[in-house]
């Protein structure tokens, strides 16, 4: 048998993170590469109690359920979303297998091959993969620390007549940036005018370190944060505030958009796990999630501060980074001409891994950047990993491969 | 905002079952429509114990895991599959969000728009939806009670040069048929010769009523049941033998096929629920699944026999059906010219629902057929539902709409 795979397959590239993990197999490697949350914070006991409560409700916990998701969990989550200025009804929300599935399903019901999607530069690599597999033309908008530059956005909208813009405005992956209010409003205004859909990906929004006022979602900035007619589809996930293994995310949007996502989901997998959704519902009823998020925020802030001081100690010439205000990553810029891929090989030899930044560009990748995760390693591991990275960097510089 | 959905969306038709459920909302309707297993058999206590055992292993139960699925569960399931003549290694298996997701993911990595897929007549409606959304050309092969007719299969392969054949050879949905060994071998032989992939969907294979020898999967008929070079991708699910709410299915195939399905899954949802997969693994370690399946088989056989006797009592003129040897459905043929959709309207008024057979045809739907589920209703409900259906049928006949 000679298998004849589809042309679409070419779009499904195995991710750089996955290739790195292969390099590390069988070795004792400290990984700053993945985007894993700290397992110490998974509420194991509370999840166990919630699972038992879900099963105590009888067979419905194990039966088929609605494609749109378990209604009581949607009701709970619409209340939670209202607290963040997003005023939606349960039928304007769908529960999915993580927020990754929202990116995929929305692409299927909204994007045709050849359609243009605007993205940040850099942007989330697994979104690029989905859009590529869809046959979309992905165009980057010039971005600085405040978000997409509005003049370049206007130029790209005029030039490409895009169907959708994909953004992660709060603690973006990989660059850890926070969009300013002006840029959020500017994006919304331009997209409304040009009839362009916005996919607002917000997996990290709850992981804010400074305890100050929250950054408003772009969704909430539209007409009282209502779903009807909103050009924004907003998605988030329980992966970073409870646990990723329960694979539950959600999307908010106009009821027509949500209904069409549900049609695609029905064909894709009928529905997500009934058991996991009922467990999460019971967890939210009997567990102080906000107190729990506070604990995670404080701990992650501590890890971030430690990694910041370890980075500062290195005094690497020409290397730039800044402290993220939330999320899970440092974005480090090496001097021009440096290749993070080459540094990675040396780093893996020393026993530490990261993701070269080039994976996060839709085109014309920048090679002198790297993403470092600080949430999955404890303090001792952070210190040891940074020591190893420092050794790798010395070797890289000694080899004369770091241009000044 | 004027939403501009994709052309693909047109392929994602809401299922007929779903539309029927809308009709029944707020009414006390007995449903022979869905494909729901009997909730009485969900092993609630054993699942609860298994979930607790999974969580007792620590945070890994709630962390991200492999896209291919939890390795210990794949190891357990490869042993189980070996007992059915399918000799695969864990890397030749992927765990998915139900077997529905296998249909979707395989379509994405193997089918390009315009490719031809051959299907049975009738066939599983949610597979038709996936193939339509993929932009495939779906061509039905003439089928009788023994499976696809081999001469028509040969003619269609010659005429259309299909990329894939989709079949449910054991207790098919909706027709409940079992392919003969000769037809299974004939399909395999023809597809090998013409280099056509076979997707063998086997959700019901374990639900065999006669206790005799099992029907061999088409996968197992290829060269010692090995995965390497096998033209068959086999899929099944825990939905019918444990519970659908845990949303776990699996696919077996050549390692290249499985790897490519994994690439598509990574983009689609990263992975299925870690918690559900670990729970199922613990369940299989501590629970006698074969004894459990035996209980389900005996109970479903009883319900089937009851529905058969209730159907026989009606003496409906010109109505034909036969006892299924397994699975979950009766396939009932009304006299030519009858429209099951019209009968359904009367039936819903009486308080009983079923699925009109026309939904299960890829083209040229046959309207004088209906699918009746017997696994979700207990004996009293089966009796009452059949009474109601009989009343609806009387009214339908009295209206002169049933031609002779």
mmCIF file of N, CA and C in Angstrom, chain B residues 109-179:
data_model
loop_
_atom_site.group_PDB
_atom_site.id
_atom_site.type_symbol
_atom_site.label_atom_id
_atom_site.label_comp_id
_atom_site.label_asym_id
_atom_site.label_seq_id
_atom_site.Cartn_x
_atom_site.Cartn_y
_atom_site.Cartn_z
ATOM 1 N N UNK B 109 -6.141 14.548 6.838
ATOM 2 C CA UNK B 109 -4.783 14.243 6.379
ATOM 3 C C UNK B 109 -4.774 13.365 5.132
ATOM 4 N N UNK B 110 -5.929 12.830 4.744
ATOM 5 C CA UNK B 110 -5.920 11.911 3.597
ATOM 6 C C UNK B 110 -6.762 12.390 2.420
ATOM 7 N N UNK B 111 -7.741 13.227 2.675
ATOM 8 C CA UNK B 111 -8.691 13.607 1.625
ATOM 9 C C UNK B 111 -8.502 15.061 1.228
ATOM 10 N N UNK B 112 -8.360 15.298 -0.071
ATOM 11 C CA UNK B 112 -8.379 16.671 -0.590
ATOM 12 C C UNK B 112 -9.753 16.932 -1.202
ATOM 13 N N UNK B 113 -10.156 18.202 -1.256
ATOM 14 C CA UNK B 113 -11.426 18.518 -1.915
ATOM 15 C C UNK B 113 -11.468 17.909 -3.315
ATOM 16 N N UNK B 114 -12.569 17.297 -3.655
ATOM 17 C CA UNK B 114 -12.710 16.675 -4.968
ATOM 18 C C UNK B 114 -12.372 15.188 -4.981
ATOM 19 N N UNK B 115 -11.611 14.714 -3.975
ATOM 20 C CA UNK B 115 -11.320 13.277 -3.892
ATOM 21 C C UNK B 115 -12.623 12.496 -3.712
ATOM 22 N N UNK B 116 -12.629 11.268 -4.229
ATOM 23 C CA UNK B 116 -13.827 10.442 -4.117
ATOM 24 C C UNK B 116 -13.706 9.467 -2.937
ATOM 25 N N UNK B 117 -14.762 9.392 -2.147
ATOM 26 C CA UNK B 117 -14.867 8.410 -1.057
ATOM 27 C C UNK B 117 -16.061 7.509 -1.365
ATOM 28 N N UNK B 118 -15.822 6.196 -1.363
ATOM 29 C CA UNK B 118 -16.928 5.253 -1.542
ATOM 30 C C UNK B 118 -17.521 4.901 -0.184
ATOM 31 N N UNK B 119 -18.853 4.829 -0.123
ATOM 32 C CA UNK B 119 -19.538 4.485 1.131
ATOM 33 C C UNK B 119 -20.619 3.444 0.860
ATOM 34 N N UNK B 120 -21.077 2.807 1.952
ATOM 35 C CA UNK B 120 -22.201 1.882 1.850
ATOM 36 C C UNK B 120 -23.490 2.669 1.613
ATOM 37 N N UNK B 121 -24.510 1.945 1.257
ATOM 38 C CA UNK B 121 -25.812 2.575 1.014
ATOM 39 C C UNK B 121 -26.842 1.769 1.765
ATOM 40 N N UNK B 122 -27.358 2.244 2.901
ATOM 41 C CA UNK B 122 -27.098 3.508 3.594
ATOM 42 C C UNK B 122 -25.814 3.439 4.425
ATOM 43 N N UNK B 123 -25.413 4.609 4.982
ATOM 44 C CA UNK B 123 -24.204 4.678 5.804
ATOM 45 C C UNK B 123 -24.395 5.674 6.956
ATOM 46 N N UNK B 124 -23.375 5.754 7.822
ATOM 47 C CA UNK B 124 -23.430 6.585 9.032
ATOM 48 C C UNK B 124 -23.512 8.074 8.676
ATOM 49 N N UNK B 125 -24.546 8.749 9.139
ATOM 50 C CA UNK B 125 -24.791 10.126 8.679
ATOM 51 C C UNK B 125 -23.715 11.119 9.092
ATOM 52 N N UNK B 126 -23.105 10.938 10.275
ATOM 53 C CA UNK B 126 -22.094 11.904 10.708
ATOM 54 C C UNK B 126 -20.780 11.734 9.956
ATOM 55 N N UNK B 127 -20.601 10.564 9.321
ATOM 56 C CA UNK B 127 -19.442 10.413 8.428
ATOM 57 C C UNK B 127 -19.700 11.188 7.136
ATOM 58 N N UNK B 128 -20.934 11.086 6.637
ATOM 59 C CA UNK B 128 -21.291 11.854 5.436
ATOM 60 C C UNK B 128 -21.016 13.342 5.669
ATOM 61 N N UNK B 129 -21.409 13.839 6.854
ATOM 62 C CA UNK B 129 -21.207 15.263 7.161
ATOM 63 C C UNK B 129 -19.733 15.650 7.111
ATOM 64 N N UNK B 130 -18.875 14.804 7.714
ATOM 65 C CA UNK B 130 -17.439 15.097 7.714
ATOM 66 C C UNK B 130 -16.911 15.121 6.283
ATOM 67 N N UNK B 131 -17.284 14.113 5.496
ATOM 68 C CA UNK B 131 -16.770 14.019 4.124
ATOM 69 C C UNK B 131 -17.271 15.198 3.278
ATOM 70 N N UNK B 132 -18.521 15.584 3.481
ATOM 71 C CA UNK B 132 -19.065 16.731 2.755
ATOM 72 C C UNK B 132 -18.310 18.012 3.106
ATOM 73 N N UNK B 133 -18.050 18.196 4.410
ATOM 74 C CA UNK B 133 -17.350 19.401 4.844
ATOM 75 C C UNK B 133 -15.933 19.435 4.278
ATOM 76 N N UNK B 134 -15.359 18.261 4.031
ATOM 77 C CA UNK B 134 -14.015 18.156 3.450
ATOM 78 C C UNK B 134 -14.046 18.469 1.957
ATOM 79 N N UNK B 135 -15.246 18.552 1.391
ATOM 80 C CA UNK B 135 -15.341 18.805 -0.051
ATOM 81 C C UNK B 135 -15.131 17.565 -0.886
ATOM 82 N N UNK B 136 -15.238 16.395 -0.256
ATOM 83 C CA UNK B 136 -15.077 15.147 -1.000
ATOM 84 C C UNK B 136 -16.309 14.861 -1.845
ATOM 85 N N UNK B 137 -16.111 14.056 -2.892
ATOM 86 C CA UNK B 137 -17.244 13.553 -3.667
ATOM 87 C C UNK B 137 -17.578 12.186 -3.073
ATOM 88 N N UNK B 138 -18.794 12.040 -2.561
ATOM 89 C CA UNK B 138 -19.179 10.804 -1.892
ATOM 90 C C UNK B 138 -19.991 9.959 -2.860
ATOM 91 N N UNK B 139 -19.555 8.736 -3.087
ATOM 92 C CA UNK B 139 -20.232 7.849 -4.034
ATOM 93 C C UNK B 139 -20.650 6.575 -3.303
ATOM 94 N N UNK B 140 -21.935 6.232 -3.421
ATOM 95 C CA UNK B 140 -22.448 5.033 -2.752
ATOM 96 C C UNK B 140 -22.208 3.797 -3.615
ATOM 97 N N UNK B 141 -21.850 2.701 -2.960
ATOM 98 C CA UNK B 141 -21.724 1.415 -3.633
ATOM 99 C C UNK B 141 -22.975 0.610 -3.287
ATOM 100 N N UNK B 142 -23.561 -0.019 -4.282
ATOM 101 C CA UNK B 142 -24.765 -0.812 -4.020
ATOM 102 C C UNK B 142 -24.450 -1.878 -2.979
ATOM 103 N N UNK B 143 -25.354 -2.024 -2.011
ATOM 104 C CA UNK B 143 -25.099 -2.915 -0.882
ATOM 105 C C UNK B 143 -26.334 -3.763 -0.610
ATOM 106 N N UNK B 144 -26.094 -4.993 -0.206
ATOM 107 C CA UNK B 144 -27.218 -5.820 0.271
ATOM 108 C C UNK B 144 -26.898 -6.257 1.700
ATOM 109 N N UNK B 145 -27.603 -7.257 2.216
ATOM 110 C CA UNK B 145 -27.422 -7.612 3.622
ATOM 111 C C UNK B 145 -26.037 -8.170 3.927
ATOM 112 N N UNK B 146 -25.282 -8.593 2.900
ATOM 113 C CA UNK B 146 -23.943 -9.130 3.125
ATOM 114 C C UNK B 146 -22.839 -8.095 2.968
ATOM 115 N N UNK B 147 -23.214 -6.852 2.697
ATOM 116 C CA UNK B 147 -22.209 -5.812 2.537
ATOM 117 C C UNK B 147 -22.238 -5.209 1.146
ATOM 118 N N UNK B 148 -21.170 -4.492 0.811
ATOM 119 C CA UNK B 148 -21.086 -3.920 -0.536
ATOM 120 C C UNK B 148 -21.052 -5.036 -1.566
ATOM 121 N N UNK B 149 -21.753 -4.830 -2.687
ATOM 122 C CA UNK B 149 -21.690 -5.797 -3.782
ATOM 123 C C UNK B 149 -20.352 -5.635 -4.495
ATOM 124 N N UNK B 150 -19.625 -6.742 -4.600
ATOM 125 C CA UNK B 150 -18.243 -6.652 -5.082
ATOM 126 C C UNK B 150 -18.148 -6.239 -6.552
ATOM 127 N N UNK B 151 -19.145 -6.598 -7.338
ATOM 128 C CA UNK B 151 -19.061 -6.183 -8.745
ATOM 129 C C UNK B 151 -19.293 -4.683 -8.881
ATOM 130 N N UNK B 152 -20.230 -4.147 -8.089
ATOM 131 C CA UNK B 152 -20.434 -2.695 -8.143
ATOM 132 C C UNK B 152 -19.225 -1.962 -7.564
ATOM 133 N N UNK B 153 -18.629 -2.531 -6.521
ATOM 134 C CA UNK B 153 -17.412 -1.944 -5.945
ATOM 135 C C UNK B 153 -16.321 -1.845 -7.006
ATOM 136 N N UNK B 154 -16.111 -2.943 -7.737
ATOM 137 C CA UNK B 154 -15.074 -2.945 -8.787
ATOM 138 C C UNK B 154 -15.385 -1.895 -9.849
ATOM 139 N N UNK B 155 -16.655 -1.816 -10.211
ATOM 140 C CA UNK B 155 -17.046 -0.836 -11.238
ATOM 141 C C UNK B 155 -16.809 0.592 -10.747
ATOM 142 N N UNK B 156 -17.141 0.844 -9.481
ATOM 143 C CA UNK B 156 -16.995 2.204 -8.949
ATOM 144 C C UNK B 156 -15.513 2.566 -8.764
ATOM 145 N N UNK B 157 -14.706 1.572 -8.383
ATOM 146 C CA UNK B 157 -13.265 1.839 -8.267
ATOM 147 C C UNK B 157 -12.706 2.189 -9.645
ATOM 148 N N UNK B 158 -13.122 1.435 -10.650
ATOM 149 C CA UNK B 158 -12.633 1.701 -12.006
ATOM 150 C C UNK B 158 -13.115 3.064 -12.506
ATOM 151 N N UNK B 159 -14.370 3.375 -12.186
ATOM 152 C CA UNK B 159 -14.950 4.617 -12.714
ATOM 153 C C UNK B 159 -14.418 5.860 -12.005
ATOM 154 N N UNK B 160 -14.288 5.778 -10.662
ATOM 155 C CA UNK B 160 -14.024 6.989 -9.880
ATOM 156 C C UNK B 160 -12.598 7.102 -9.333
ATOM 157 N N UNK B 161 -11.785 6.019 -9.395
ATOM 158 C CA UNK B 161 -10.443 6.044 -8.795
ATOM 159 C C UNK B 161 -10.488 6.674 -7.404
ATOM 160 N N UNK B 162 -11.250 6.083 -6.497
ATOM 161 C CA UNK B 162 -11.447 6.710 -5.182
ATOM 162 C C UNK B 162 -10.161 6.709 -4.345
ATOM 163 N N UNK B 163 -10.118 7.608 -3.394
ATOM 164 C CA UNK B 163 -8.983 7.698 -2.469
ATOM 165 C C UNK B 163 -9.233 6.795 -1.267
ATOM 166 N N UNK B 164 -10.511 6.617 -0.903
ATOM 167 C CA UNK B 164 -10.829 5.920 0.351
ATOM 168 C C UNK B 164 -12.206 5.256 0.248
ATOM 169 N N UNK B 165 -12.353 4.164 0.997
ATOM 170 C CA UNK B 165 -13.665 3.533 1.166
ATOM 171 C C UNK B 165 -13.990 3.566 2.656
ATOM 172 N N UNK B 166 -15.185 4.009 3.011
ATOM 173 C CA UNK B 166 -15.606 4.056 4.417
ATOM 174 C C UNK B 166 -16.666 2.988 4.652
ATOM 175 N N UNK B 167 -16.415 2.088 5.601
ATOM 176 C CA UNK B 167 -17.369 1.004 5.877
ATOM 177 C C UNK B 167 -17.532 0.746 7.375
ATOM 178 N N UNK B 168 -18.705 0.258 7.736
ATOM 179 C CA UNK B 168 -18.997 -0.219 9.094
ATOM 180 C C UNK B 168 -19.454 -1.664 8.935
ATOM 181 N N UNK B 169 -18.510 -2.614 8.836
ATOM 182 C CA UNK B 169 -18.886 -3.958 8.386
ATOM 183 C C UNK B 169 -19.596 -4.813 9.434
ATOM 184 N N UNK B 170 -19.560 -4.393 10.706
ATOM 185 C CA UNK B 170 -20.164 -5.244 11.732
ATOM 186 C C UNK B 170 -21.245 -4.469 12.482
ATOM 187 N N UNK B 171 -22.509 -4.901 12.318
ATOM 188 C CA UNK B 171 -23.658 -4.252 12.957
ATOM 189 C C UNK B 171 -23.704 -2.777 12.557
ATOM 190 N N UNK B 172 -23.808 -2.558 11.259
ATOM 191 C CA UNK B 172 -23.693 -1.208 10.723
ATOM 192 C C UNK B 172 -24.794 -0.289 11.239
ATOM 193 N N UNK B 173 -24.466 0.983 11.256
ATOM 194 C CA UNK B 173 -25.405 2.058 11.565
ATOM 195 C C UNK B 173 -25.710 2.743 10.244
ATOM 196 N N UNK B 174 -26.917 2.721 9.741
ATOM 197 C CA UNK B 174 -28.161 2.375 10.432
ATOM 198 C C UNK B 174 -28.681 0.958 10.174
ATOM 199 N N UNK B 175 -28.167 0.247 9.190
ATOM 200 C CA UNK B 175 -28.907 -0.918 8.704
ATOM 201 C C UNK B 175 -28.706 -2.179 9.539
ATOM 202 N N UNK B 176 -27.752 -2.135 10.486
ATOM 203 C CA UNK B 176 -27.565 -3.276 11.375
ATOM 204 C C UNK B 176 -27.030 -4.520 10.699
ATOM 205 N N UNK B 177 -26.434 -4.358 9.536
ATOM 206 C CA UNK B 177 -26.001 -5.553 8.800
ATOM 207 C C UNK B 177 -24.615 -6.014 9.219
ATOM 208 N N UNK B 178 -24.309 -7.282 8.876
ATOM 209 C CA UNK B 178 -22.981 -7.849 9.098
ATOM 210 C C UNK B 178 -22.440 -8.312 7.749
ATOM 211 N N UNK B 179 -21.290 -7.791 7.400
ATOM 212 C CA UNK B 179 -20.674 -8.207 6.133
ATOM 213 C C UNK B 179 -20.233 -9.667 6.225
#
